[in-house]
Coordinates of C-alpha atoms in Angstrom, one line a residue:
Chain A
M205 CA 190.7 49.4 23.9
S206 CA 189.6 49.5 27.5
L207 CA 190.9 47.8 30.6
D208 CA 188.5 46.1 32.7
K209 CA 189.1 44.8 36.4
A210 CA 189.8 41.4 35.3
T211 CA 192.6 42.6 32.8
V212 CA 193.9 44.8 35.6
A213 CA 194.3 41.9 38.0
K214 CA 195.9 39.9 35.1
V215 CA 198.5 42.4 34.4
A216 CA 199.3 43.2 38.0
N217 CA 199.8 39.5 38.4
L218 CA 202.4 39.6 35.4
A219 CA 204.0 42.6 36.9
R220 CA 203.9 40.6 40.3
I221 CA 202.7 43.4 42.1
K222 CA 199.8 42.4 44.5
V223 CA 196.8 44.5 44.0
E224 CA 193.8 44.4 46.7
E225 CA 190.4 43.7 45.1
K226 CA 189.0 47.2 46.5
D227 CA 191.6 48.8 44.4
L228 CA 191.2 47.2 41.3
D229 CA 188.2 49.6 39.9
H230 CA 190.2 52.7 40.9
L231 CA 193.4 51.5 39.0
A232 CA 191.3 50.4 36.0
D233 CA 190.1 54.0 35.8
E234 CA 193.4 55.5 36.0
L235 CA 195.1 53.5 33.5
N236 CA 192.4 54.0 31.1
N237 CA 192.7 57.3 31.5
I238 CA 196.2 57.4 30.5
L239 CA 195.7 54.5 27.6
G240 CA 193.1 56.7 26.0
W241 CA 195.5 59.6 25.8
I242 CA 198.0 57.7 24.4
E243 CA 195.5 56.4 21.7
Q244 CA 196.5 59.7 19.7
L245 CA 199.3 57.8 18.5
G246 CA 197.1 56.1 16.2
E247 CA 197.0 59.2 14.1
V248 CA 200.8 59.1 13.2
D249 CA 201.2 57.3 9.7
T250 CA 203.9 54.6 10.7
D251 CA 203.4 52.4 7.6
D252 CA 206.8 51.5 6.2
V253 CA 208.7 53.1 9.3
E254 CA 211.3 51.0 11.1
P255 CA 210.5 50.8 14.9
M256 CA 213.5 52.5 16.8
T257 CA 215.6 50.1 18.7
S258 CA 218.7 52.1 19.5
V259 CA 218.7 55.9 19.6
A260 CA 222.7 56.0 19.1
D261 CA 223.8 55.7 15.4
M262 CA 226.3 52.9 16.2
Q263 CA 227.4 49.5 16.0
M264 CA 227.3 47.2 18.8
R265 CA 230.7 46.2 20.0
W266 CA 232.3 43.1 19.9
R267 CA 234.6 41.6 22.6
A268 CA 236.7 38.8 23.2
D269 CA 234.8 35.7 24.9
Q270 CA 236.9 35.7 27.8
V271 CA 236.0 35.7 31.5
T272 CA 237.3 39.2 33.0
D273 CA 235.5 39.6 36.2
G274 CA 234.4 37.4 39.1
G275 CA 235.2 35.2 41.7
Y276 CA 233.5 37.2 44.8
A277 CA 230.2 35.8 45.3
G278 CA 230.2 36.9 49.1
E279 CA 230.0 40.4 47.8
V280 CA 227.5 39.5 45.1
V281 CA 224.9 38.4 48.1
V282 CA 226.0 40.6 50.8
N283 CA 223.0 43.2 50.1
A284 CA 220.5 40.0 50.0
P285 CA 217.5 40.0 52.5
S286 CA 218.3 36.3 53.1
G287 CA 221.4 34.4 52.0
E288 CA 224.1 32.2 53.1
D289 CA 227.3 30.5 52.2
G290 CA 227.3 32.9 49.0
F291 CA 223.9 31.8 48.0
F292 CA 220.7 33.7 47.8
S293 CA 217.8 31.8 49.6
V294 CA 214.3 32.0 48.6
P295 CA 211.2 30.3 50.1
K296 CA 210.9 26.8 49.2
V297 CA 209.8 26.0 45.7
I298 CA 209.4 22.2 45.4
E299 CA 207.7 20.2 47.8
Chain B
M49 CA 236.3 86.4 53.8
T50 CA 233.3 86.1 51.0
D51 CA 231.0 83.4 51.3
L52 CA 232.4 80.6 49.8
T53 CA 229.1 78.8 49.0
K54 CA 228.3 81.5 46.8
L55 CA 231.2 80.9 44.5
T56 CA 230.6 79.0 41.0
V57 CA 232.7 76.0 40.3
S58 CA 235.1 77.9 37.9
A59 CA 235.8 80.5 40.5
A60 CA 236.4 78.0 43.5
L61 CA 238.8 76.3 41.3
D62 CA 240.7 79.5 40.7
G63 CA 240.2 80.6 44.3
M64 CA 242.0 77.2 45.3
A65 CA 244.5 77.4 42.7
A66 CA 245.5 81.0 43.8
G67 CA 246.0 79.6 47.5
D68 CA 242.9 82.0 48.6
F69 CA 241.4 79.0 50.6
S70 CA 241.6 75.5 50.8
A71 CA 239.3 72.5 49.8
R72 CA 238.9 71.7 53.4
E73 CA 237.6 75.3 53.9
L74 CA 235.3 75.1 50.9
T75 CA 234.1 72.0 52.1
A76 CA 233.5 73.0 55.5
A77 CA 231.6 75.9 54.5
H78 CA 229.3 73.7 52.2
I79 CA 228.5 71.1 55.1
T80 CA 227.5 73.9 57.5
A81 CA 225.3 74.9 54.6
M82 CA 223.9 71.7 53.9
E83 CA 223.0 71.1 57.8
A84 CA 221.5 74.5 57.6
S85 CA 218.9 73.6 54.9
N86 CA 217.4 70.3 56.4
V87 CA 214.1 71.8 56.0
L88 CA 214.5 71.4 52.4
N89 CA 215.0 67.9 52.4
A90 CA 217.5 67.9 49.3
F91 CA 219.5 65.0 50.8
I92 CA 218.5 61.4 51.7
T93 CA 222.1 60.7 53.1
K94 CA 224.7 63.1 54.1
T95 CA 228.3 62.1 54.1
P96 CA 230.1 65.0 55.8
E97 CA 232.9 62.5 57.0
I98 CA 233.7 61.5 53.6
A99 CA 233.7 65.0 52.5
V100 CA 236.2 66.1 54.9
E101 CA 238.4 63.1 54.0
A102 CA 238.1 64.0 50.3
A103 CA 238.8 67.6 50.9
T104 CA 242.1 66.8 53.0
A105 CA 243.2 64.6 49.9
S106 CA 242.2 67.1 47.7
D107 CA 244.8 69.7 49.3
A108 CA 247.4 67.2 49.3
R109 CA 247.0 66.6 45.7
R110 CA 246.7 70.2 44.8
A111 CA 250.1 70.8 47.0
K112 CA 251.8 68.6 44.8
G113 CA 250.6 69.9 41.8
E114 CA 248.4 67.0 40.9
A115 CA 244.9 68.9 41.1
G116 CA 242.0 67.2 38.8
L117 CA 239.4 69.1 36.9
M118 CA 236.8 69.1 39.7
D119 CA 239.6 69.0 42.4
G120 CA 238.2 70.0 46.0
I121 CA 234.7 71.0 44.6
P122 CA 232.0 69.8 47.2
I123 CA 229.0 68.2 45.0
A124 CA 225.8 66.4 45.7
M125 CA 225.3 63.0 44.1
K126 CA 221.7 62.3 43.1
D127 CA 220.9 58.7 45.0
L128 CA 220.4 56.9 41.9
F129 CA 224.4 56.5 41.1
C130 CA 225.6 53.7 43.1
T131 CA 228.5 54.7 45.3
E132 CA 230.8 52.1 47.1
G133 CA 230.0 51.9 50.7
V134 CA 227.4 54.6 50.7
L135 CA 223.6 53.5 50.9
T136 CA 222.1 53.9 47.6
T137 CA 218.1 54.0 47.6
A138 CA 216.9 55.6 44.2
A139 CA 214.3 57.1 46.7
S140 CA 212.4 53.7 47.1
H141 CA 211.3 51.8 50.0
I142 CA 212.2 48.6 48.0
L143 CA 216.2 49.4 48.0
D144 CA 216.1 49.6 51.9
G145 CA 219.7 49.3 53.2
F146 CA 221.2 48.6 49.9
T147 CA 224.8 49.4 50.0
P148 CA 226.8 48.9 46.7
K149 CA 230.2 47.2 46.8
Y150 CA 230.9 49.0 43.6
E151 CA 231.1 52.6 42.3
S152 CA 229.1 53.8 39.2
T153 CA 231.6 55.0 36.3
V154 CA 230.4 58.6 36.3
S155 CA 230.5 59.1 40.1
G156 CA 233.9 57.5 39.8
N157 CA 235.1 59.7 37.3
L158 CA 234.1 62.7 39.4
W159 CA 236.2 61.3 42.4
A160 CA 239.1 60.6 40.0
E161 CA 239.0 64.5 39.2
G162 CA 238.9 65.1 42.9
A163 CA 235.3 66.0 43.1
V164 CA 234.2 66.0 46.9
M165 CA 230.9 64.2 48.0
L166 CA 228.6 66.0 50.1
G167 CA 225.8 63.3 50.1
K168 CA 223.3 61.7 48.2
A169 CA 220.5 63.8 46.9
N170 CA 216.9 63.0 46.9
L171 CA 214.7 62.4 43.8
D172 CA 211.4 61.2 42.7
E173 CA 211.1 57.1 43.3
F174 CA 213.2 55.5 40.6
A175 CA 213.3 58.8 38.9
M176 CA 209.7 58.6 38.0
G177 CA 208.1 62.1 38.4
S178 CA 208.3 65.8 37.8
S179 CA 207.8 67.3 41.2
N180 CA 209.8 65.2 43.4
E181 CA 206.4 64.3 45.2
T182 CA 207.1 60.2 44.8
S183 CA 210.1 60.0 47.1
F184 CA 210.0 57.3 49.9
Y185 CA 212.0 60.0 51.7
G186 CA 209.5 62.6 51.5
N187 CA 209.0 65.9 49.2
V188 CA 212.0 67.9 48.4
I189 CA 211.3 71.7 48.7
N190 CA 212.3 74.4 46.3
P191 CA 214.1 77.3 47.9
W192 CA 212.3 79.6 45.5
R193 CA 209.0 80.9 46.6
R194 CA 206.1 83.3 45.0
T195 CA 206.9 86.9 46.0
G196 CA 204.9 87.6 49.2
D197 CA 203.7 83.9 49.5
D198 CA 205.6 81.1 51.7
H199 CA 203.6 78.2 50.0
A200 CA 206.1 75.5 49.5
M201 CA 207.0 74.9 46.0
V202 CA 208.2 71.9 44.2
P203 CA 211.7 71.5 42.9
G204 CA 210.7 69.9 39.8
G205 CA 212.1 66.5 39.2
S206 CA 213.2 63.9 39.2
S207 CA 216.6 65.5 40.1
G208 CA 214.9 67.6 42.9
G209 CA 217.2 67.3 45.4
S210 CA 220.1 67.8 43.2
A211 CA 218.3 71.1 41.7
S212 CA 217.5 72.4 45.4
S213 CA 220.9 71.7 46.7
V214 CA 222.6 73.5 44.3
A215 CA 220.0 76.5 43.9
S216 CA 220.1 76.9 47.9
F217 CA 223.9 77.0 47.7
S218 CA 224.4 73.9 49.8
A219 CA 226.3 72.1 46.8
M220 CA 228.4 73.9 44.3
A221 CA 227.3 71.3 41.7
A222 CA 225.5 68.2 41.5
T223 CA 224.6 65.1 39.4
G224 CA 221.3 64.2 37.7
T225 CA 220.0 61.8 35.4
D226 CA 217.6 62.7 32.5
T227 CA 215.2 60.4 30.9
G228 CA 212.5 62.7 29.8
G229 CA 213.5 65.9 31.4
S230 CA 214.5 65.3 34.9
I231 CA 217.6 67.4 34.8
R232 CA 216.4 70.3 32.5
Q233 CA 212.8 70.8 34.0
P234 CA 214.1 71.0 37.7
A235 CA 216.9 73.1 36.6
S236 CA 214.5 75.7 35.0
F237 CA 212.1 75.4 38.1
A238 CA 215.3 76.3 40.5
G239 CA 216.8 79.0 38.4
I240 CA 220.0 76.8 37.6
V241 CA 221.7 75.5 34.5
G242 CA 220.8 71.6 33.7
M243 CA 222.5 69.9 31.1
K244 CA 221.6 66.5 29.3
P245 CA 224.2 65.1 27.4
T246 CA 223.9 63.4 24.1
Y247 CA 222.8 59.6 24.7
G248 CA 226.0 57.6 25.0
R249 CA 228.4 60.5 26.1
C250 CA 228.3 59.3 29.8
S251 CA 228.2 55.8 31.1
R252 CA 225.2 54.8 32.3
W253 CA 226.9 51.8 34.3
G254 CA 226.2 51.6 38.0
I255 CA 223.1 54.2 37.4
V256 CA 220.0 52.7 38.9
A257 CA 218.1 51.9 35.4
F258 CA 214.9 53.3 34.7
A259 CA 214.3 53.5 30.7
S260 CA 217.4 52.1 29.4
S261 CA 217.2 53.8 25.8
L262 CA 216.7 57.1 27.3
D263 CA 218.7 57.5 30.6
Q264 CA 221.6 59.8 30.5
A265 CA 223.7 61.6 33.2
G266 CA 224.6 65.2 33.4
P267 CA 225.6 68.2 35.2
M268 CA 223.5 70.6 37.5
T269 CA 225.2 73.9 38.0
R270 CA 225.2 77.6 38.8
S271 CA 226.6 78.6 35.3
V272 CA 227.1 77.2 32.0
R273 CA 231.1 77.1 32.4
D274 CA 230.8 75.2 35.4
S275 CA 228.6 72.6 33.4
A276 CA 231.0 72.2 30.7
I277 CA 233.9 71.8 33.3
M278 CA 231.6 69.2 35.0
L279 CA 230.6 67.4 31.9
Q280 CA 234.1 67.1 31.0
A281 CA 235.1 65.2 34.2
M282 CA 231.8 63.1 33.9
A283 CA 232.1 62.0 30.3
G284 CA 234.1 59.4 28.4
F285 CA 233.9 55.9 27.0
D286 CA 233.1 52.9 29.2
P287 CA 233.7 49.3 27.9
K288 CA 231.1 48.4 30.8
D289 CA 228.4 50.1 29.1
S290 CA 227.4 48.7 25.8
T291 CA 225.8 52.0 24.8
S292 CA 228.6 54.1 25.7
V293 CA 230.2 55.7 22.6
D294 CA 233.8 55.3 21.8
M295 CA 234.8 58.8 20.8
P296 CA 236.7 61.7 22.2
V297 CA 235.6 64.1 24.6
P298 CA 236.5 67.6 23.3
D299 CA 237.5 70.4 25.2
F300 CA 233.9 71.9 26.4
Q301 CA 235.2 74.9 28.0
A302 CA 237.0 75.9 25.0
A303 CA 233.6 75.9 23.1
L304 CA 232.6 79.3 25.2
S305 CA 233.6 81.7 22.9
G306 CA 230.7 83.5 23.1
D307 CA 230.6 84.1 19.3
I308 CA 227.7 82.7 17.8
R309 CA 227.4 84.9 14.7
G310 CA 226.1 83.3 11.8
L311 CA 224.8 80.4 13.6
R312 CA 221.4 79.2 12.4
I313 CA 219.1 79.1 15.6
G314 CA 215.9 77.0 14.7
I315 CA 212.7 77.9 16.2
P316 CA 210.1 74.9 16.2
K317 CA 206.4 76.3 15.2
E318 CA 204.9 73.1 17.0
Y319 CA 206.2 74.1 20.5
Q320 CA 203.8 76.9 20.4
L321 CA 200.9 75.2 22.2
D322 CA 197.5 76.3 22.5
G323 CA 197.0 78.0 25.6
M324 CA 200.7 78.6 26.1
K325 CA 201.3 81.0 29.1
P326 CA 201.9 84.3 27.7
E327 CA 204.9 84.8 30.0
I328 CA 206.5 81.8 28.4
Q329 CA 205.9 82.8 24.8
A330 CA 207.5 86.2 26.1
L331 CA 210.4 84.6 27.5
W332 CA 210.8 82.4 24.2
D333 CA 210.7 85.7 22.4
Q334 CA 213.0 87.2 24.5
G335 CA 215.4 84.7 23.9
I336 CA 215.1 84.9 20.1
D337 CA 215.8 88.6 20.2
W338 CA 218.9 88.0 22.3
M339 CA 220.1 85.3 19.7
K340 CA 219.6 87.7 17.0
A341 CA 221.5 90.7 18.6
A342 CA 224.3 88.3 19.2
G343 CA 224.3 87.9 15.3
A344 CA 222.7 84.4 14.9
D345 CA 220.3 83.6 12.2
I346 CA 217.0 83.0 13.4
I347 CA 215.2 80.1 11.3
D348 CA 211.6 78.9 11.7
I349 CA 211.5 75.0 11.4
S350 CA 208.6 72.4 11.8
L351 CA 208.8 69.3 14.0
P352 CA 205.6 67.9 12.9
N353 CA 205.4 64.8 15.0
T354 CA 206.1 67.0 18.4
K355 CA 202.7 66.1 19.9
Y356 CA 203.1 62.5 19.6
A357 CA 206.3 62.4 21.8
L358 CA 204.6 62.4 25.1
P359 CA 202.3 59.6 24.5
A360 CA 205.0 57.7 22.8
Y361 CA 207.5 58.4 25.5
Y362 CA 204.7 57.0 28.1
I363 CA 204.7 53.7 26.4
I364 CA 208.4 53.3 25.7
A365 CA 209.9 54.3 29.2
P366 CA 207.2 52.4 31.4
A367 CA 207.8 49.6 29.2
E368 CA 211.6 49.6 29.6
A369 CA 210.8 50.2 33.3
S370 CA 208.5 47.4 33.7
S371 CA 211.6 45.0 32.5
N372 CA 214.6 47.1 34.4
L373 CA 212.6 47.0 37.9
A374 CA 211.7 43.2 37.5
R375 CA 215.1 42.8 39.5
Y376 CA 213.6 44.0 42.7
D377 CA 211.9 40.7 43.9
G378 CA 212.9 40.7 47.5
V379 CA 215.9 38.1 46.8
R380 CA 219.0 39.9 45.9
F381 CA 218.8 43.1 47.6
G382 CA 216.6 45.4 49.7
L383 CA 213.2 44.8 51.1
R384 CA 211.3 41.3 51.4
V385 CA 207.9 40.7 52.7
E386 CA 207.3 37.2 53.3
G387 CA 204.5 35.3 51.5
E388 CA 202.6 32.3 51.3
D389 CA 205.1 31.0 48.6
L390 CA 207.5 32.2 46.2
N391 CA 205.5 34.0 44.1
D392 CA 203.4 35.5 46.8
M393 CA 206.6 36.8 48.3
Y394 CA 207.4 38.7 45.0
A395 CA 204.1 40.1 44.8
S396 CA 204.2 41.3 48.4
T397 CA 207.7 42.8 48.3
R398 CA 206.8 44.7 45.1
A399 CA 203.4 45.9 46.4
E400 CA 205.1 47.2 49.6
G401 CA 208.2 48.4 48.1
F402 CA 207.1 50.6 45.1
G403 CA 204.9 53.8 45.5
D404 CA 201.6 54.6 43.5
E405 CA 203.6 56.2 40.5
V406 CA 205.9 53.5 40.0
K407 CA 203.4 50.8 40.3
R408 CA 201.2 52.8 37.8
R409 CA 203.9 52.9 35.3
L410 CA 204.9 49.2 35.8
L411 CA 201.5 48.2 34.7
I412 CA 201.4 50.3 31.7
G413 CA 204.7 49.1 30.9
T414 CA 203.6 45.5 31.6
Y415 CA 200.4 45.9 29.7
A416 CA 202.3 47.4 26.7
L417 CA 204.6 44.5 26.5
S418 CA 201.9 41.7 27.0
A419 CA 200.9 39.2 24.4
G420 CA 198.2 40.9 22.1
Y421 CA 199.0 44.5 22.8
Y422 CA 203.1 44.7 21.9
D423 CA 202.2 45.5 18.3
A424 CA 199.5 47.9 19.2
Y425 CA 201.4 49.9 21.9
Y426 CA 205.1 49.4 22.3
L427 CA 205.9 48.5 18.5
K428 CA 203.8 51.5 17.4
A429 CA 205.3 53.8 19.9
Q430 CA 209.0 52.7 18.8
K431 CA 207.9 53.7 15.0
V432 CA 206.5 57.3 16.3
R433 CA 209.7 57.5 18.1
T434 CA 211.8 57.0 14.7
R435 CA 209.5 59.8 12.7
I436 CA 210.1 62.2 15.6
A437 CA 213.8 61.6 15.6
D438 CA 213.6 61.9 11.5
D439 CA 212.0 65.4 12.1
F440 CA 214.9 66.7 14.1
K441 CA 217.4 65.0 11.6
Q442 CA 215.4 67.0 8.7
A443 CA 215.5 70.3 10.7
F444 CA 219.1 69.9 11.5
Q445 CA 219.9 70.0 7.9
D446 CA 219.0 73.7 8.1
V447 CA 219.8 74.8 11.8
D448 CA 222.6 74.3 14.2
A449 CA 220.9 74.6 17.3
I450 CA 217.0 74.7 18.5
L451 CA 215.7 77.4 21.0
T452 CA 212.5 76.3 23.1
P453 CA 211.3 77.2 26.5
T454 CA 212.3 74.4 29.3
A455 CA 208.9 73.8 30.7
P456 CA 205.4 75.0 30.3
S457 CA 205.3 76.8 33.5
A458 CA 207.3 77.8 36.5
A459 CA 207.4 75.6 39.7
F460 CA 204.0 74.9 41.3
G461 CA 202.8 74.0 44.7
F462 CA 202.8 70.6 46.3
G463 CA 199.5 68.7 45.4
E464 CA 198.7 70.9 42.7
K465 CA 199.2 68.4 40.2
S466 CA 199.7 65.2 41.8
D467 CA 196.4 63.9 42.0
D468 CA 196.4 63.8 37.9
P469 CA 199.2 62.0 36.2
L470 CA 198.4 63.5 32.9
A471 CA 198.9 66.9 33.8
M472 CA 201.9 66.1 35.6
Y473 CA 203.2 64.3 32.4
L474 CA 202.8 67.5 30.3
N475 CA 205.7 69.3 32.8
D476 CA 207.9 67.3 30.1
V477 CA 206.2 68.6 26.7
F478 CA 209.2 70.3 25.5
T479 CA 212.0 68.4 27.0
V480 CA 210.7 64.9 25.7
P481 CA 211.1 65.0 22.3
G482 CA 214.8 65.7 22.3
S483 CA 215.3 62.5 24.9
L484 CA 213.6 60.2 22.3
A485 CA 215.9 61.8 19.7
G486 CA 219.0 61.0 22.2
L487 CA 220.1 64.9 21.6
P488 CA 222.0 67.0 23.9
G489 CA 219.9 69.8 25.7
I490 CA 220.4 72.4 28.2
S491 CA 218.3 74.7 30.4
V492 CA 219.6 78.1 31.2
P493 CA 217.8 80.3 33.7
A494 CA 216.3 83.2 31.7
G495 CA 213.9 85.1 33.5
L496 CA 211.4 85.4 36.3
S497 CA 207.6 84.7 36.4
A498 CA 205.2 87.3 37.0
D499 CA 205.2 85.9 40.8
G500 CA 208.9 85.9 40.9
L501 CA 209.9 82.4 40.3
P502 CA 212.7 81.4 38.0
L503 CA 212.0 80.2 34.0
G504 CA 214.3 78.5 31.9
L505 CA 215.1 78.5 28.2
Q506 CA 216.3 75.3 26.5
V507 CA 218.9 74.8 23.9
L508 CA 219.0 71.5 21.9
A509 CA 221.8 70.5 19.4
K510 CA 222.7 67.7 16.9
P511 CA 224.1 64.5 18.4
F512 CA 227.4 64.6 20.0
D513 CA 227.5 68.4 19.1
E514 CA 227.7 69.5 23.0
E515 CA 230.2 72.4 22.1
T516 CA 227.8 74.4 19.6
L517 CA 225.1 73.4 22.9
F518 CA 227.4 75.1 25.2
K519 CA 228.3 78.0 23.0
V520 CA 224.7 78.8 22.3
A521 CA 223.9 78.6 26.1
G522 CA 226.7 80.6 27.2
V523 CA 225.5 83.4 24.7
L524 CA 222.3 83.1 26.4
E525 CA 223.4 83.0 30.0
T526 CA 225.3 86.7 29.3
A527 CA 222.3 87.9 27.5
A528 CA 219.8 86.9 30.2
D529 CA 222.5 88.1 33.0
F530 CA 220.1 86.1 35.6
T531 CA 221.5 87.1 38.8
A532 CA 218.2 86.7 40.9
T533 CA 218.7 84.2 44.0
P534 CA 216.1 83.1 46.3
D535 CA 215.6 84.6 49.8
D536 CA 217.4 82.0 52.3
W537 CA 214.2 81.4 54.6
W538 CA 215.4 78.0 54.7
R539 CA 218.5 78.6 57.0
G540 CA 217.5 77.2 60.4

């Protein structure tokens, strides 16, 4: 599989990273180089092999369904570039 | 009086217990050393005021007989750990000005045991790198140089500032985090001990996330005993991290018996790479001889899928990163670059806020998780990961620990590999397989390269068997008797 410019642009959009048109070729080359190297994974027989989703051999814990934390909206938003009255603010979304 | 910065953590604890010097004196000596090593750029933020205050409190505790495990020991905190009220950057422009209102569990554990924070250590941006050339706050310099050459060397990465501060005697110890080798490889490059615990041993809560199924915090120190002491203070169950394992933390120092007679040490044949540097092979052979001389049994083992660890890692880690780093969107913290609309604001913020290597990995990760490619890349890599972990499980039926080199080379110069991502990724060829399997690993300085740079050997052990890991590492340390230190050219 080889990435063309249009695919790189699409992936960049999915990743929400603005990429200038002039940088797409170079980026496609770099990504293809890495993905080409990754292709060797195809050599490994993984039929009937379960994908590893957790490295620790443990059962996920349960906890009581209770509120244990909260009540400090002011602290949560204190690092926001823009916010007021305990809310994050963003550019207008709905006209 | 002896130079307090040259002591190990354990010697400093003994010295303070005996009343030879105070935590304030110890901290003052390190603040002076830290200020004199500015050229190394090991710190993003220095916190001398916090250090003096903590050292004063430490002396008061010790006077009352209430000293903790690390009481009065000045350390560097990798700037990936959230520290309450202190700028936390992950070495990224996108976290500009971020000052957490909370403390990471591991740093909190260290403060509860009396450790003193000198400052926040520089690193590769979001811990993505093996040379500390990707930090928004500039390169970290390795205090070590080639013999007769004043070209600057990389300290390794991503915990490069941590390694540099400990190797330059600016900090007695430092925290690191290891995703694919980010503690062990810089430890090898800087001639210090770097230890990655079993996945789940230390809480990840409050550590800026890179790849959540791999990230682990660990100690970086100048001796194996110091490593055991510091891990004791860092480790433990934390209900706030769902992958933290609820099991007792053993007494790690007690494991340092110096006796490995009858222990079975595995030597994986697949780690003998084509074109491996003769001095790396020679160091490894030397390590095997040391193990034999100490009475261990050397057993040849096979880890057949070793070669696929790096390519699997470079799907899994970027995929997880693309998800974890989605939170940096200019809304909740750090940098915001205004745009035409909300989407444009997101994309512009992330374009300006992330460096090239981070962007590269986010794009790879996004692609690997995207519709149509998920099975071919991500699912395949997860299956290969299972096979790699199975290889280790199989091997550990016959051996108690595994000995390998830590890195395929000594430290290199700036710019020598930064133009070629693949050449850079190969730095972690010996550390990544153990990371994928969640195993504990440690790098111990074991010798010098032909041009005078430190080289490390790595020990891997079974999950949650850090005791055997420390025991073997202690014997390795004694046999290697690595006493070389860098010339202190950096002191201003």
